[in-house]
Every structure is written in C-alpha cells, then in structure tokens.
Amino acid sequence: MDFTQALETDFIAQNHPLFLQLARRLNLTITEENETEILQALAKWMQCILTTPLMAENPLCFAQIKMQDRLNEMEFFFKITHKFNATKFNKLLANYHHLKTEPLELGAFKGMMHGFIDLVFRHEGKYYLVDYKSSFLGASYKAYQNERLQEKMQSEHYDWQYLIYCVALHRYLKMRLPNYQYTQDFGGVIYPFLRGMNGTPSQGVYFDKPEEALIVGLEELF
C-alpha cells in the first residue's frame, strides 16, 4: 500500500482488494448488503493508523512517507563467529538501556542470526525502523497509552528485539551512507500498536532512540 493514499478521497477504491483481504483476516463476513459499511469502517481505521503522529513532539506520520523512502521487510543476517556473551549483553543493558528487565540467561553459542525488519524508512535525512504490533491490550484507547505500552514492551522483551534490529540497521547504514553517524542519521525505533492509534499524537505508538554506546557495544557481540 502507498501510505500517502490515506489522504485521498478515493482511498477505498484504490485499495479495494487489500480491504477485502483485511476483512477476511479479521474473520468479517462480507455480503452485498454490508460490504460498503465494512470497507468504510476498515478504511477509517487505516486512515487513523496512517495519520497518527508517531512522536509526541513531531507531526511525522506514515501518510507522509513516500514509496521511494521505504524499505519493506528488510532482511538481515548476523554471522556469530565468536561465542555470544550474555553477561556482556546484560551489562550493556544495565548501563545504557532505560527499560529494566530480568537478565538474559543464555549459554554461549555460535552460528547465524536471521531476521526481518517490517519497515525501514527515511524522513528528512534520518532513518527509522518500524515493527508493527496488532496486540490487543484492552477495549479502550487508554490501554494503549505510553505507560501501558512500556509494560508490554518489557513483558514481551520487544525491546531486546528492537535492539537487535538497531544493530542490523546501524551496520547497513554504515555500509551505504558516506560519513554515517548514528546520532545524526539514525532517527529511532517505532512500534505502532495498530489497535490503539486514533490520530492523537503518539497514541498507540512506542518510540525510542537507544543510546549510541548501547548499539556500538551490542554490535561487538554479534
């Protein structure tokens, strides 16, 4: 989907097959009588997702991101040639990470790490990574405010996930951008909880930009 279409009047017509597919994935029964109503509701929800500002003090939203500034499903591989050190991992998080969780307990290992980042995009010279979440946290928008999102990030260790993603994107940008600098070129991490986005700035959206020392230190472990 072209995110910028969210601002156009024929949004449903341009994405009709996609909305039908979404309805099926949500187990919604579509008939000739209710198709228009259901697709309008899905389009309204999608527009809320695409027009919700992603950061509290920044009007940036998905609808502003053009196709040429997106990299969907960025694939990465880490070849771990030396034994992974969980003790160093835990020490780095204790020193530099603002979300506090129990230590990682994992034996030393070698091998390959393989993953995909849902979306990487560029905006005003900075690069952001996105991982979409469809988790149900509650029936009201209050369940998707910042404090509750932090709790979810910690309980599911999504923060460990995005720190690995940060290392992957950091390495990629170092290879692709002349004079790359983390503080200047890396914009941050965005975890949009889709069920909680209603157009209010940062509603349903978890944002973070890890400290450079943390990412540099983690890179040495992978």
mmCIF file of N, CA and C in Angstrom, residues 25 31 34 58 70 80 96 105 109 117 126 133 135 151 160 175 192 196 202 215:
data_model
loop_
_atom_site.group_PDB
_atom_site.id
_atom_site.type_symbol
_atom_site.label_atom_id
_atom_site.label_comp_id
_atom_site.label_asym_id
_atom_site.label_seq_id
_atom_site.Cartn_x
_atom_site.Cartn_y
_atom_site.Cartn_z
ATOM 1 N N ARG A 25 -9.095 -11.609 6.932
ATOM 2 C CA ARG A 25 -8.151 -11.932 8.008
ATOM 3 C C ARG A 25 -8.750 -11.628 9.381
ATOM 4 N N THR A 31 -21.062 -9.313 2.774
ATOM 5 C CA THR A 31 -22.152 -9.590 1.842
ATOM 6 C C THR A 31 -22.381 -8.356 0.978
ATOM 7 N N ASN A 34 -23.631 -5.496 3.274
ATOM 8 C CA ASN A 34 -22.800 -4.827 4.283
ATOM 9 C C ASN A 34 -21.403 -4.458 3.787
ATOM 10 N N ASN A 58 6.518 15.672 17.262
ATOM 11 C CA ASN A 58 6.872 15.647 15.849
ATOM 12 C C ASN A 58 5.631 15.227 15.064
ATOM 13 N N ARG A 70 10.891 4.132 1.422
ATOM 14 C CA ARG A 70 10.581 2.957 2.239
ATOM 15 C C ARG A 70 11.385 1.743 1.801
ATOM 16 N N ILE A 80 27.689 -15.079 13.719
ATOM 17 C CA ILE A 80 28.297 -15.006 15.049
ATOM 18 C C ILE A 80 29.461 -15.984 15.079
ATOM 19 N N TYR A 96 23.052 1.219 29.946
ATOM 20 C CA TYR A 96 22.612 2.186 28.934
ATOM 21 C C TYR A 96 21.134 2.112 28.542
ATOM 22 N N GLU A 105 19.349 -15.081 30.267
ATOM 23 C CA GLU A 105 20.052 -16.307 30.654
ATOM 24 C C GLU A 105 20.165 -17.193 29.423
ATOM 25 N N PHE A 109 27.028 -19.452 22.435
ATOM 26 C CA PHE A 109 26.739 -20.155 21.190
ATOM 27 C C PHE A 109 27.398 -19.428 20.022
ATOM 28 N N ILE A 117 13.076 -6.825 9.372
ATOM 29 C CA ILE A 117 12.512 -5.616 9.965
ATOM 30 C C ILE A 117 11.307 -5.218 9.120
ATOM 31 N N LYS A 126 16.925 11.295 8.110
ATOM 32 C CA LYS A 126 17.087 10.329 9.191
ATOM 33 C C LYS A 126 16.380 9.025 8.833
ATOM 34 N N LYS A 133 2.668 -3.926 15.537
ATOM 35 C CA LYS A 133 2.114 -4.827 16.543
ATOM 36 C C LYS A 133 0.585 -4.754 16.499
ATOM 37 N N SER A 135 -1.236 -6.436 18.808
ATOM 38 C CA SER A 135 -1.624 -6.949 20.134
ATOM 39 C C SER A 135 -2.876 -6.253 20.662
ATOM 40 N N GLU A 151 5.046 -1.237 29.493
ATOM 41 C CA GLU A 151 4.870 -2.503 30.211
ATOM 42 C C GLU A 151 4.851 -3.675 29.234
ATOM 43 N N TRP A 160 14.407 -6.050 23.496
ATOM 44 C CA TRP A 160 15.547 -6.848 23.045
ATOM 45 C C TRP A 160 15.476 -7.035 21.529
ATOM 46 N N MET A 175 27.428 0.840 5.900
ATOM 47 C CA MET A 175 27.912 0.385 4.592
ATOM 48 C C MET A 175 27.400 1.252 3.452
ATOM 49 N N PRO A 192 4.355 0.709 16.366
ATOM 50 C CA PRO A 192 2.949 1.130 16.359
ATOM 51 C C PRO A 192 2.026 -0.029 16.751
ATOM 52 N N GLY A 196 -4.525 0.716 18.774
ATOM 53 C CA GLY A 196 -4.652 1.867 19.662
ATOM 54 C C GLY A 196 -4.421 3.212 19.010
ATOM 55 N N SER A 202 1.222 10.332 19.032
ATOM 56 C CA SER A 202 1.897 9.222 19.723
ATOM 57 C C SER A 202 0.951 8.251 20.413
ATOM 58 N N ILE A 215 24.253 0.631 21.272
ATOM 59 C CA ILE A 215 24.247 -0.018 19.958
ATOM 60 C C ILE A 215 25.661 -0.415 19.538
#
